[in-house]
C-alpha cells in the first residue's frame, strides 16, 4: 500500500553514508512487510538496493554465508541446487523452511532473508532455519564496529530483536558443522499453506550424537534445547516445561498458546525418536 | 567511514513531494514517472490508467495486483514504486500479443470460465502465466498468494490445467447450455471496468474518515484545526454538518419499513469500534489520511456490551436510548431490535407425545463477506446539475431511493449506476460509502470518491449475524417428529440493518422443510457494541439450518437411526403445505421437488468409495455426515424487476434490466433466456444493466432473485417482443403467422426470410416501436433444495480436520447454465467450509476486531478446499422462468451442519459452537478414552 507518512526516500550507495540516526528512519530491503501496513511513525525510507552484497557464499569447510539482502527466492533456488557438499545433510531444511512461510513465491521474489529475521515474527521460518543451524548474525551498527550475535539470541520477543536503532543485519553465517547434521522437521499450520502454529527442528551431530531441538512459531522467541543423549519422554517433557514458561507460548489469530504448547509436546518426542 | 549524511525530518509541506522523474516501460510503452516517496507500484500503475491492476487487500495477501517486473511476478502493492526505475512492467493489459489474440492462459480462463466476479482474475492469470508460475507444482502452492472468494477454485484449477467447459451456442436453444459470461473477454484481458476503474475527474476529492476507537462513547469535542492545515485538505465534516433529524438504515430493501431507522450519516454517539466520526475530503488519499491523524476527538467512554444475552439484561448499557416508534425498533430499552414469537399446533402436547427428546444449544460466529473488491463509490455533478453516483452495489435503485431521502433530492436529478461489481454475497446490499460521497459533492460541488481499505471492510461494513440457537426436538420411537422448538438470539451489532429480516427468515425454512404438526420458536435480534451484522448469503437460515440439522443428527443418534433415514421419514413431500411457526403458509409452495433425489445422490456418492484415501495412522479417526436445506426462491416482501428489450437497427437486440451483476452470473442467464425466446445467438443480445437512467426499476440483486425475477422479466418481455415481430412479419410477407419463426437476424416466413433490419425500418415508418417492457415479481415463490455430504478425517491429537470427500446435490429446477450453476454451488460450499474450519474473526475485550487483514483472517486458499462433486436433481419448476430455480444463495446452507455432523461421527463428540478449528477441537479430543495409550502422555 502507499505509505502516506513517508516523506522522503534515499538510496545510499553504502550503509556508511548513513551515520546519524533518528526515530522515523527505516531501512528498506524487500519492502514486503513495510509496505503491507501503514507506517505512521516512519518518515524516511533508506533503500538498501544499492549495497550489492553477494547473496550466498557456500564453502564446504566453513559453511554458508547468507547476505541479509539475499531474497528468499534466491535462497530457495539455492536450496534446490545440486552440487552442494554431500556432507551437508541438513541442506534440505533450506527449502523446507522457505516453504513453511505463509507467503507465496511472488513475495519471495522481493522479500529478503534478513527481512524475515529482523521482523522477528514467531512464524518467521528463516529464523527457525538460522537458529536450528546454529547461525551467527553479523550486525553493523551505525557508528560502532560490527558485532556478532547468535541467531538464537537475535530475536528476543514478538517483533523484537537485539538490533539497536539504525543497526543493520549484514549477514547470517550457517557453520558447516551444523549443516553436516542430520535434520528432523515438524510443523503445524491451521491452514494448508498457512502460517505456522508450531515449527520444530531437530538436528543430530554425526560426530557427538548430540541432539539440538529448536522450537519456533509456538513460542514468542526461539527456544533451543541441547541433549547429549536422546532423552526419554519424561525427561523431554520436563526439559520443555523448564525451558518454556506457559507465558512464553504465543497466542494470536493463527493459534492459541495452549494448542501450541500441546503441539510442541506432541512433536518434540517424534523428533527425538526420528534422530535417536 | 565516509562523512555521514544526516536525514532530518522534512517539513510537512513536503508531504506531497515526489521523487525525481524516472524512466520505465509499462506494457512496452516508455513512460516517465515521478513516484511519491512511500508510493507502491500498484497505485503508480493505476494513476497511469492501467486499471487491470486491482486493489484487493493492499497488503500482499490476495494477489489481485500481481504484475511482472522484468518477467518476475510480484505483488505490486508491496513493490516500492521507485524501484521500477528502468524496469519493464507487464500488467494484464500487456499480457496478450499486440495482434489482438489472447495469451494462452487468458484463453484457458475463458474456456473454463475460471472466474465469477472476475476481480481476482487478472492477478491470478498474471501469476499462473508467469515465469515460475504454472510450471511449478503443486498448483495450490503456486496460488497460495491468490485469493478468490467466489469460485471455490475448482474453475481456476481447470483453467490453469487447460480444461474446457464452455460449450458452443445453439441459436434459439442456448438455455441449458454452458455458455460463458458476456464479460469474460473483458475480464481476462483486464479491460472490464470495476467501480474504481475510472480516470479521476478534475477537482476530484478523496474521502477518508476518522473511525471510533471505542465501542461505546459520546463525542464531546472535535478539534480539526491542525488537520485543516495539511496541504491538500479541502474540507472536514462532523455530525454538526449532517441533519440529525433524519435517521436511516444502511440496509436496502424495497420496503424500507422492514429495517429500523437507527443510523445517522455522522453521529455524536459511537456504538462500535470503527464507526465514522469525522469525514475528511482532500485532493489526494494521502492528504486525507494525514489529516485524519491530526484530528483530535474527545470522548466520554460509555460502558459497552458485546454479548446479546447480556445486552437484554436490565442493567445492560442501552445502545439506542430514547429512539421512538418511528425508528421501528421493537424494544430500544432492552436493546431488542426485533422480537418474534410463533407457534403452530401445540408444542407442549407434541413433546408429551414424544418418546425421545433431544435438546442442545448451538452457536455460530461472525463471518465477513470478504468481497475482493472493497466497497467504493464515486459521485459528481454534471453541467446540467444532475448528480451521478457510480457505486459497488447490489441495489442501485434502492441506493438511489435512499440518497433521495437522505438529501431531499428530486429523484430525476439523481443517477445511480454500477459497472462491474467485484463480489457481493449480500455485503453490498447496504449504503456504506455513497452517502458521504454525495454529502461532499453537494457541499463542495466537486467530484468525490471513497474507496474502503481492506481493514475497513472488516471493521466497518457488515458480517453474517452470530446466532445462538437452542433447539429441542421430540420424536416417536420410529423417528416421527412430534414437536420442534427453538430459541434464537442473534447479535445484530451496533445497528439493526437487516437484523429483523434475517431473524424472521431464520425461523422459517429450517423447520418448514420437515413435516411436524407442532412447531414453535422465540427469536430475538439484539443490539450490541459489535460491528453491525447484515445480509449474507443464506440470510439467517445458514445459522438455524446448522442448529436444526445438527440436532436432527443427534436425534438420529439417540434413536439409533441412520441420519438420512430420519430425514427421509420427516422431510416434506410434493404437495405438502410449507409451514414453520406461523399458521399460514404465505406464498411459498413446492413448485418442483428434488429433495429426495438430492438426498439419494449424496448418499450414493458418500458410499461410492471415491475421495481421498483414509489416513492409516490410528491418530486419525474418520466419519461421514450430511445435512439438507430448503430455501425460498426470493424474499418474502415484494420484489420486482422490469426488463425492456429493443430491436436494434442492425437486427440485434438490447436488453435493459436493472439487476446488478457481481459474479453470480444472472446477466449470462438473462441473455440466454432472451436469445432462446428470440431465436438468435446470445451474441446478438446486448445487455445493459443496473443503471437508474438506462434501465427500468429493479429491487436489487439479492435473495436469489437474479435468475428468478430478473430472468422472469426478460422472459416475459422477450415473449412479447417475439409476438410483435412475428405478427408484423406475417403481415409484411403475407404468410400465415403460424409459418413464421424467428431465426437469427431474420424472420423466416414459410421459407421467405425477412431480415429484422428491414422489418424494423418498415415498422418504424408505420410508427411502430419494436420494444417490449415487462415486469416480474417474486410471488408466488417456489423452494430450492440442497443436500451436502462430507467424509472427514480428524486428527485425535492436533485437532486437524481433513476433508476426504465433499458431495453436493442441488435442486435448481431446470438448470439454465450447468457450468455456471455448478460454479455457484462450489462458491457457496467454499464459503461454508471456510466459515466452519477457518474463518475466525476475533474480538478483543474492548470490542476491536483483532484480525482485520487477509493475512490474519484466512479465507480459504486453493490448498484449503477439496474438489466438491456436484449433482443436480432432474426437476422442472412450475413457477420459475423456464423451469428454473435460483441457486446462488442456497448451497451454503447445508455445508456447516454436514461438516459438523461428519466431525461428530468421526470423533464421537458433538461440537456445538463454530468455528471448528484445531485449537478448539483438540482439548476435548485429547481426553477421549478411545485414544491409543501412547498418545495420552502428551499433556
PDB file of N, CA and C in Angstrom, chain A residues 1-7 9-10 17 19-20 22 28-30 32 35-36 43 47 99 101-107 109-110 190-193 195 254 256 258-259 262 265-266, chain B residues 1-2 5 7-10 17 19 36-40 43 58-59 66 73 75 77 82-83 127 132 141 144 146 286 293 619 795 797-798 838 855-856 858 863-864 917 919 922 938:
ATOM      1  N   UNK A   1       0.843  -1.195   0.000  1.00  0.00           N
ATOM      2  CA  UNK A   1       0.000   0.000   0.000  1.00  0.00           C
ATOM      3  C   UNK A   1       0.876   1.241   0.000  1.00  0.00           C
ATOM      4  N   UNK A   2       0.274   2.320  -0.404  1.00  0.00           N
ATOM      5  CA  UNK A   2       1.009   3.576  -0.306  1.00  0.00           C
ATOM      6  C   UNK A   2       1.244   3.906   1.170  1.00  0.00           C
ATOM      7  N   UNK A   3       2.474   4.255   1.486  1.00  0.00           N
ATOM      8  CA  UNK A   3       2.801   4.640   2.864  1.00  0.00           C
ATOM      9  C   UNK A   3       2.681   6.155   2.945  1.00  0.00           C
ATOM     10  N   UNK A   4       1.537   6.594   3.440  1.00  0.00           N
ATOM     11  CA  UNK A   4       1.218   8.023   3.371  1.00  0.00           C
ATOM     12  C   UNK A   4       2.138   8.879   4.229  1.00  0.00           C
ATOM     13  N   UNK A   5       2.716   8.282   5.240  1.00  0.00           N
ATOM     14  CA  UNK A   5       3.523   9.097   6.156  1.00  0.00           C
ATOM     15  C   UNK A   5       4.965   9.248   5.706  1.00  0.00           C
ATOM     16  N   UNK A   6       5.344   8.524   4.678  1.00  0.00           N
ATOM     17  CA  UNK A   6       6.719   8.608   4.201  1.00  0.00           C
ATOM     18  C   UNK A   6       6.875   9.874   3.355  1.00  0.00           C
ATOM     19  N   UNK A   7       7.839  10.687   3.729  1.00  0.00           N
ATOM     20  CA  UNK A   7       8.014  11.942   3.005  1.00  0.00           C
ATOM     21  C   UNK A   7       9.347  11.993   2.277  1.00  0.00           C
ATOM     22  N   UNK A   9      12.726   9.431   0.557  1.00  0.00           N
ATOM     23  CA  UNK A   9      13.307   8.127   0.286  1.00  0.00           C
ATOM     24  C   UNK A   9      14.692   8.380  -0.258  1.00  0.00           C
ATOM     25  N   UNK A  10      15.668   7.673   0.260  1.00  0.00           N
ATOM     26  CA  UNK A  10      17.052   7.874  -0.161  1.00  0.00           C
ATOM     27  C   UNK A  10      17.654   6.535  -0.533  1.00  0.00           C
ATOM     28  N   UNK A  17      27.143   5.705   4.473  1.00  0.00           N
ATOM     29  CA  UNK A  17      26.628   7.035   4.187  1.00  0.00           C
ATOM     30  C   UNK A  17      25.618   7.488   5.220  1.00  0.00           C
ATOM     31  N   UNK A  19      25.127   7.778   8.965  1.00  0.00           N
ATOM     32  CA  UNK A  19      25.787   7.640  10.262  1.00  0.00           C
ATOM     33  C   UNK A  19      24.911   8.112  11.399  1.00  0.00           C
ATOM     34  N   UNK A  20      24.204   9.193  11.186  1.00  0.00           N
ATOM     35  CA  UNK A  20      23.319   9.621  12.266  1.00  0.00           C
ATOM     36  C   UNK A  20      21.980   8.944  12.093  1.00  0.00           C
ATOM     37  N   UNK A  22      17.832   8.660  13.622  1.00  0.00           N
ATOM     38  CA  UNK A  22      16.770   9.265  14.434  1.00  0.00           C
ATOM     39  C   UNK A  22      15.518   8.447  14.248  1.00  0.00           C
ATOM     40  N   UNK A  28      15.050  -0.095   4.132  1.00  0.00           N
ATOM     41  CA  UNK A  28      14.112  -0.762   3.230  1.00  0.00           C
ATOM     42  C   UNK A  28      14.848  -1.847   2.471  1.00  0.00           C
ATOM     43  N   UNK A  29      14.506  -3.097   2.773  1.00  0.00           N
ATOM     44  CA  UNK A  29      15.090  -4.200   1.999  1.00  0.00           C
ATOM     45  C   UNK A  29      14.079  -4.576   0.921  1.00  0.00           C
ATOM     46  N   UNK A  30      13.411  -5.726   1.070  1.00  0.00           N
ATOM     47  CA  UNK A  30      12.416  -6.097   0.059  1.00  0.00           C
ATOM     48  C   UNK A  30      11.170  -5.231   0.108  1.00  0.00           C
ATOM     49  N   UNK A  32       8.450  -6.014   1.585  1.00  0.00           N
ATOM     50  CA  UNK A  32       7.204  -6.773   1.562  1.00  0.00           C
ATOM     51  C   UNK A  32       6.449  -6.721   2.889  1.00  0.00           C
ATOM     52  N   UNK A  35       5.597  -2.351   3.355  1.00  0.00           N
ATOM     53  CA  UNK A  35       4.512  -1.832   2.526  1.00  0.00           C
ATOM     54  C   UNK A  35       3.192  -2.556   2.776  1.00  0.00           C
ATOM     55  N   UNK A  36       3.160  -3.466   3.735  1.00  0.00           N
ATOM     56  CA  UNK A  36       1.924  -4.214   3.966  1.00  0.00           C
ATOM     57  C   UNK A  36       1.069  -3.621   5.080  1.00  0.00           C
ATOM     58  N   UNK A  43       9.123   8.298   8.575  1.00  0.00           N
ATOM     59  CA  UNK A  43       9.046   9.363   7.573  1.00  0.00           C
ATOM     60  C   UNK A  43      10.034   9.185   6.429  1.00  0.00           C
ATOM     61  N   UNK A  47      16.850   2.997   1.251  1.00  0.00           N
ATOM     62  CA  UNK A  47      16.858   1.858   0.348  1.00  0.00           C
ATOM     63  C   UNK A  47      18.190   1.113   0.440  1.00  0.00           C
ATOM     64  N   UNK A  99       9.468 -22.965   2.348  1.00  0.00           N
ATOM     65  CA  UNK A  99       8.104 -23.377   2.011  1.00  0.00           C
ATOM     66  C   UNK A  99       7.179 -23.374   3.226  1.00  0.00           C
ATOM     67  N   UNK A 101       6.794 -20.723   4.946  1.00  0.00           N
ATOM     68  CA  UNK A 101       6.298 -19.346   5.044  1.00  0.00           C
ATOM     69  C   UNK A 101       4.894 -19.295   4.470  1.00  0.00           C
ATOM     70  N   UNK A 102       4.072 -18.428   5.053  1.00  0.00           N
ATOM     71  CA  UNK A 102       2.729 -18.247   4.501  1.00  0.00           C
ATOM     72  C   UNK A 102       2.798 -17.579   3.130  1.00  0.00           C
ATOM     73  N   UNK A 103       3.853 -16.840   2.881  1.00  0.00           N
ATOM     74  CA  UNK A 103       3.939 -16.064   1.644  1.00  0.00           C
ATOM     75  C   UNK A 103       4.212 -16.961   0.444  1.00  0.00           C
ATOM     76  N   UNK A 104       3.821 -16.466  -0.721  1.00  0.00           N
ATOM     77  CA  UNK A 104       3.968 -17.240  -1.952  1.00  0.00           C
ATOM     78  C   UNK A 104       5.288 -16.905  -2.640  1.00  0.00           C
ATOM     79  N   UNK A 105       5.566 -17.618  -3.720  1.00  0.00           N
ATOM     80  CA  UNK A 105       6.820 -17.394  -4.446  1.00  0.00           C
ATOM     81  C   UNK A 105       6.934 -15.976  -4.986  1.00  0.00           C
ATOM     82  N   UNK A 106       5.800 -15.301  -5.183  1.00  0.00           N
ATOM     83  CA  UNK A 106       5.871 -13.914  -5.675  1.00  0.00           C
ATOM     84  C   UNK A 106       6.458 -12.981  -4.623  1.00  0.00           C
ATOM     85  N   UNK A 107       6.090 -13.230  -3.370  1.00  0.00           N
ATOM     86  CA  UNK A 107       6.660 -12.438  -2.278  1.00  0.00           C
ATOM     87  C   UNK A 107       8.149 -12.754  -2.164  1.00  0.00           C
ATOM     88  N   UNK A 109      10.198 -13.294  -4.355  1.00  0.00           N
ATOM     89  CA  UNK A 109      10.998 -12.586  -5.355  1.00  0.00           C
ATOM     90  C   UNK A 109      11.558 -11.276  -4.818  1.00  0.00           C
ATOM     91  N   UNK A 110      10.909 -10.715  -3.806  1.00  0.00           N
ATOM     92  CA  UNK A 110      11.372  -9.435  -3.265  1.00  0.00           C
ATOM     93  C   UNK A 110      11.801  -9.546  -1.805  1.00  0.00           C
ATOM     94  N   UNK A 190      -2.735 -24.068  10.813  1.00  0.00           N
ATOM     95  CA  UNK A 190      -4.191 -24.272  10.785  1.00  0.00           C
ATOM     96  C   UNK A 190      -4.728 -24.286   9.364  1.00  0.00           C
ATOM     97  N   UNK A 191      -4.004 -23.666   8.452  1.00  0.00           N
ATOM     98  CA  UNK A 191      -4.425 -23.724   7.054  1.00  0.00           C
ATOM     99  C   UNK A 191      -3.333 -24.424   6.265  1.00  0.00           C
ATOM    100  N   UNK A 192      -3.728 -24.971   5.129  1.00  0.00           N
ATOM    101  CA  UNK A 192      -2.873 -25.902   4.419  1.00  0.00           C
ATOM    102  C   UNK A 192      -1.502 -25.311   4.078  1.00  0.00           C
ATOM    103  N   UNK A 193      -1.497 -24.102   3.539  1.00  0.00           N
ATOM    104  CA  UNK A 193      -0.219 -23.472   3.184  1.00  0.00           C
ATOM    105  C   UNK A 193      -0.033 -22.222   4.041  1.00  0.00           C
ATOM    106  N   UNK A 195       0.246 -19.909   7.899  1.00  0.00           N
ATOM    107  CA  UNK A 195       1.274 -19.530   8.858  1.00  0.00           C
ATOM    108  C   UNK A 195       1.451 -20.627   9.903  1.00  0.00           C
ATOM    109  N   UNK A 254      -3.698 -17.011  14.644  1.00  0.00           N
ATOM    110  CA  UNK A 254      -3.321 -18.253  13.967  1.00  0.00           C
ATOM    111  C   UNK A 254      -3.221 -19.441  14.924  1.00  0.00           C
ATOM    112  N   UNK A 256      -3.733 -20.711  19.460  1.00  0.00           N
ATOM    113  CA  UNK A 256      -3.746 -20.331  20.873  1.00  0.00           C
ATOM    114  C   UNK A 256      -2.496 -20.878  21.571  1.00  0.00           C
ATOM    115  N   UNK A 258      -2.275 -22.511  24.352  1.00  0.00           N
ATOM    116  CA  UNK A 258      -2.410 -23.877  24.878  1.00  0.00           C
ATOM    117  C   UNK A 258      -2.298 -24.915  23.765  1.00  0.00           C
ATOM    118  N   UNK A 259      -2.844 -24.594  22.603  1.00  0.00           N
ATOM    119  CA  UNK A 259      -2.726 -25.527  21.479  1.00  0.00           C
ATOM    120  C   UNK A 259      -1.278 -25.627  21.021  1.00  0.00           C
ATOM    121  N   UNK A 262       0.612 -27.779  23.363  1.00  0.00           N
ATOM    122  CA  UNK A 262       0.204 -29.157  23.083  1.00  0.00           C
ATOM    123  C   UNK A 262       0.959 -29.694  21.860  1.00  0.00           C
ATOM    124  N   UNK A 265       4.643 -30.396  22.634  1.00  0.00           N
ATOM    125  CA  UNK A 265       4.811 -31.640  23.388  1.00  0.00           C
ATOM    126  C   UNK A 265       4.474 -32.871  22.546  1.00  0.00           C
ATOM    127  N   UNK A 266       3.737 -32.676  21.472  1.00  0.00           N
ATOM    128  CA  UNK A 266       3.429 -33.784  20.558  1.00  0.00           C
ATOM    129  C   UNK A 266       4.583 -34.023  19.589  1.00  0.00           C
TER     130      UNK A 266
ATOM    131  N   UNK B   1      35.277   5.271   7.441  1.00  0.00           N
ATOM    132  CA  UNK B   1      33.902   5.600   7.084  1.00  0.00           C
ATOM    133  C   UNK B   1      33.813   6.993   6.467  1.00  0.00           C
ATOM    134  N   UNK B   2      32.947   7.123   5.489  1.00  0.00           N
ATOM    135  CA  UNK B   2      32.797   8.439   4.846  1.00  0.00           C
ATOM    136  C   UNK B   2      31.915   9.311   5.717  1.00  0.00           C
ATOM    137  N   UNK B   5      25.644  11.321   5.914  1.00  0.00           N
ATOM    138  CA  UNK B   5      24.565  12.238   5.581  1.00  0.00           C
ATOM    139  C   UNK B   5      23.610  12.251   6.762  1.00  0.00           C
ATOM    140  N   UNK B   7      19.790  12.660   7.836  1.00  0.00           N
ATOM    141  CA  UNK B   7      18.436  12.704   7.278  1.00  0.00           C
ATOM    142  C   UNK B   7      17.510  13.283   8.326  1.00  0.00           C
ATOM    143  N   UNK B   8      17.191  14.507   8.180  1.00  0.00           N
ATOM    144  CA  UNK B   8      16.285  15.096   9.157  1.00  0.00           C
ATOM    145  C   UNK B   8      14.872  15.100   8.594  1.00  0.00           C
ATOM    146  N   UNK B   9      13.930  15.225   9.487  1.00  0.00           N
ATOM    147  CA  UNK B   9      12.539  15.087   9.089  1.00  0.00           C
ATOM    148  C   UNK B   9      12.127  16.253   8.182  1.00  0.00           C
ATOM    149  N   UNK B  10      11.627  15.982   7.003  1.00  0.00           N
ATOM    150  CA  UNK B  10      11.198  17.067   6.126  1.00  0.00           C
ATOM    151  C   UNK B  10       9.973  17.773   6.704  1.00  0.00           C
ATOM    152  N   UNK B  17       5.460  15.572  -1.656  1.00  0.00           N
ATOM    153  CA  UNK B  17       6.623  15.670  -2.526  1.00  0.00           C
ATOM    154  C   UNK B  17       6.764  14.421  -3.375  1.00  0.00           C
ATOM    155  N   UNK B  19       9.549  11.977  -5.823  1.00  0.00           N
ATOM    156  CA  UNK B  19      10.933  11.701  -6.176  1.00  0.00           C
ATOM    157  C   UNK B  19      11.230  12.299  -7.548  1.00  0.00           C
ATOM    158  N   UNK B  36       5.809   9.207  -5.658  1.00  0.00           N
ATOM    159  CA  UNK B  36       5.926   9.809  -4.327  1.00  0.00           C
ATOM    160  C   UNK B  36       6.783   8.900  -3.460  1.00  0.00           C
ATOM    161  N   UNK B  37       7.517   9.460  -2.511  1.00  0.00           N
ATOM    162  CA  UNK B  37       8.203   8.589  -1.549  1.00  0.00           C
ATOM    163  C   UNK B  37       7.129   7.775  -0.832  1.00  0.00           C
ATOM    164  N   UNK B  38       7.347   6.515  -0.644  1.00  0.00           N
ATOM    165  CA  UNK B  38       6.343   5.703   0.039  1.00  0.00           C
ATOM    166  C   UNK B  38       5.251   5.194  -0.875  1.00  0.00           C
ATOM    167  N   UNK B  39       5.320   5.555  -2.155  1.00  0.00           N
ATOM    168  CA  UNK B  39       4.288   5.055  -3.061  1.00  0.00           C
ATOM    169  C   UNK B  39       4.612   3.628  -3.496  1.00  0.00           C
ATOM    170  N   UNK B  40       3.571   2.821  -3.662  1.00  0.00           N
ATOM    171  CA  UNK B  40       3.794   1.479  -4.183  1.00  0.00           C
ATOM    172  C   UNK B  40       3.499   1.458  -5.678  1.00  0.00           C
ATOM    173  N   UNK B  43      -0.384   1.703  -7.137  1.00  0.00           N
ATOM    174  CA  UNK B  43      -1.093   2.968  -7.354  1.00  0.00           C
ATOM    175  C   UNK B  43      -0.442   3.759  -8.489  1.00  0.00           C
ATOM    176  N   UNK B  58      -4.270  -4.705  -0.619  1.00  0.00           N
ATOM    177  CA  UNK B  58      -3.254  -3.666  -0.495  1.00  0.00           C
ATOM    178  C   UNK B  58      -2.176  -4.042   0.527  1.00  0.00           C
ATOM    179  N   UNK B  59      -2.046  -5.312   0.791  1.00  0.00           N
ATOM    180  CA  UNK B  59      -1.081  -5.743   1.799  1.00  0.00           C
ATOM    181  C   UNK B  59      -0.330  -7.006   1.393  1.00  0.00           C
ATOM    182  N   UNK B  66      -1.135  -8.512  -8.918  1.00  0.00           N
ATOM    183  CA  UNK B  66       0.094  -9.125  -9.446  1.00  0.00           C
ATOM    184  C   UNK B  66       0.457  -8.564 -10.819  1.00  0.00           C
ATOM    185  N   UNK B  73       7.012 -12.210 -11.371  1.00  0.00           N
ATOM    186  CA  UNK B  73       5.730 -11.780 -10.797  1.00  0.00           C
ATOM    187  C   UNK B  73       5.916 -11.247  -9.382  1.00  0.00           C
ATOM    188  N   UNK B  75       3.748  -8.793  -6.141  1.00  0.00           N
ATOM    189  CA  UNK B  75       2.535  -8.099  -5.704  1.00  0.00           C
ATOM    190  C   UNK B  75       2.855  -6.605  -5.759  1.00  0.00           C
ATOM    191  N   UNK B  77       1.373  -4.077  -4.846  1.00  0.00           N
ATOM    192  CA  UNK B  77       1.040  -3.254  -3.678  1.00  0.00           C
ATOM    193  C   UNK B  77       2.180  -3.230  -2.674  1.00  0.00           C
ATOM    194  N   UNK B  82       9.584   3.424  -6.647  1.00  0.00           N
ATOM    195  CA  UNK B  82      10.851   3.954  -7.175  1.00  0.00           C
ATOM    196  C   UNK B  82      11.744   2.840  -7.725  1.00  0.00           C
ATOM    197  N   UNK B  83      11.528   1.616  -7.235  1.00  0.00           N
ATOM    198  CA  UNK B  83      12.360   0.504  -7.709  1.00  0.00           C
ATOM    199  C   UNK B  83      12.017   0.084  -9.140  1.00  0.00           C
ATOM    200  N   UNK B 127      -0.193 -14.538 -12.351  1.00  0.00           N
ATOM    201  CA  UNK B 127       0.587 -15.468 -11.532  1.00  0.00           C
ATOM    202  C   UNK B 127       0.791 -16.790 -12.265  1.00  0.00           C
ATOM    203  N   UNK B 132       7.990 -19.189 -13.461  1.00  0.00           N
ATOM    204  CA  UNK B 132       7.894 -19.687 -12.092  1.00  0.00           C
ATOM    205  C   UNK B 132       6.457 -19.885 -11.652  1.00  0.00           C
ATOM    206  N   UNK B 141       0.319 -24.528  -4.127  1.00  0.00           N
ATOM    207  CA  UNK B 141       1.409 -23.747  -3.549  1.00  0.00           C
ATOM    208  C   UNK B 141       1.711 -22.533  -4.426  1.00  0.00           C
ATOM    209  N   UNK B 144      -0.916 -19.936  -3.621  1.00  0.00           N
ATOM    210  CA  UNK B 144      -1.241 -19.622  -2.230  1.00  0.00           C
ATOM    211  C   UNK B 144      -1.320 -18.115  -2.004  1.00  0.00           C
ATOM    212  N   UNK B 146      -2.897 -16.079  -4.071  1.00  0.00           N
ATOM    213  CA  UNK B 146      -4.015 -15.546  -4.858  1.00  0.00           C
ATOM    214  C   UNK B 146      -5.321 -16.014  -4.246  1.00  0.00           C
ATOM    215  N   UNK B 286      -3.655  10.559   0.249  1.00  0.00           N
ATOM    216  CA  UNK B 286      -2.591  10.776   1.222  1.00  0.00           C
ATOM    217  C   UNK B 286      -2.914  11.959   2.125  1.00  0.00           C
ATOM    218  N   UNK B 293      -5.147  11.753  10.859  1.00  0.00           N
ATOM    219  CA  UNK B 293      -4.245  11.568  12.006  1.00  0.00           C
ATOM    220  C   UNK B 293      -4.216  12.792  12.913  1.00  0.00           C
ATOM    221  N   UNK B 619      -3.883 -42.324  14.732  1.00  0.00           N
ATOM    222  CA  UNK B 619      -4.099 -40.981  15.259  1.00  0.00           C
ATOM    223  C   UNK B 619      -5.250 -40.274  14.548  1.00  0.00           C
ATOM    224  N   UNK B 795      -7.713 -35.502  13.206  1.00  0.00           N
ATOM    225  CA  UNK B 795      -6.519 -35.937  13.927  1.00  0.00           C
ATOM    226  C   UNK B 795      -6.781 -35.832  15.423  1.00  0.00           C
ATOM    227  N   UNK B 797      -4.981 -35.928  17.966  1.00  0.00           N
ATOM    228  CA  UNK B 797      -4.040 -35.211  18.834  1.00  0.00           C
ATOM    229  C   UNK B 797      -4.017 -33.717  18.512  1.00  0.00           C
ATOM    230  N   UNK B 798      -3.841 -33.406  17.234  1.00  0.00           N
ATOM    231  CA  UNK B 798      -3.683 -31.997  16.882  1.00  0.00           C
ATOM    232  C   UNK B 798      -5.021 -31.296  16.700  1.00  0.00           C
ATOM    233  N   UNK B 838     -12.119 -22.345   9.102  1.00  0.00           N
ATOM    234  CA  UNK B 838     -11.001 -21.419   9.014  1.00  0.00           C
ATOM    235  C   UNK B 838     -11.291 -20.035   9.585  1.00  0.00           C
ATOM    236  N   UNK B 855      -4.188 -11.406   6.004  1.00  0.00           N
ATOM    237  CA  UNK B 855      -3.059 -12.196   6.497  1.00  0.00           C
ATOM    238  C   UNK B 855      -3.457 -12.941   7.773  1.00  0.00           C
ATOM    239  N   UNK B 856      -4.251 -12.290   8.574  1.00  0.00           N
ATOM    240  CA  UNK B 856      -4.601 -12.886   9.871  1.00  0.00           C
ATOM    241  C   UNK B 856      -6.026 -13.415   9.933  1.00  0.00           C
ATOM    242  N   UNK B 858      -8.023 -15.743   7.590  1.00  0.00           N
ATOM    243  CA  UNK B 858      -7.716 -16.534   6.405  1.00  0.00           C
ATOM    244  C   UNK B 858      -8.976 -17.072   5.749  1.00  0.00           C
ATOM    245  N   UNK B 863      -5.449 -24.363  -1.577  1.00  0.00           N
ATOM    246  CA  UNK B 863      -4.993 -25.544  -0.837  1.00  0.00           C
ATOM    247  C   UNK B 863      -5.972 -25.970   0.250  1.00  0.00           C
ATOM    248  N   UNK B 864      -6.843 -25.070   0.649  1.00  0.00           N
ATOM    249  CA  UNK B 864      -7.711 -25.360   1.791  1.00  0.00           C
ATOM    250  C   UNK B 864      -9.026 -26.022   1.400  1.00  0.00           C
ATOM    251  N   UNK B 917     -12.115 -25.125  14.662  1.00  0.00           N
ATOM    252  CA  UNK B 917     -10.686 -25.051  14.376  1.00  0.00           C
ATOM    253  C   UNK B 917      -9.929 -25.987  15.309  1.00  0.00           C
ATOM    254  N   UNK B 919      -7.455 -25.574  17.429  1.00  0.00           N
ATOM    255  CA  UNK B 919      -7.299 -25.221  18.842  1.00  0.00           C
ATOM    256  C   UNK B 919      -8.583 -25.387  19.655  1.00  0.00           C
ATOM    257  N   UNK B 922      -9.071 -29.710  19.847  1.00  0.00           N
ATOM    258  CA  UNK B 922      -8.122 -30.666  20.423  1.00  0.00           C
ATOM    259  C   UNK B 922      -8.323 -30.950  21.917  1.00  0.00           C
ATOM    260  N   UNK B 938       0.881 -37.011  26.289  1.00  0.00           N
ATOM    261  CA  UNK B 938       1.281 -35.710  25.751  1.00  0.00           C
ATOM    262  C   UNK B 938       1.003 -34.541  26.668  1.00  0.00           C
TER     263      UNK B 938
END
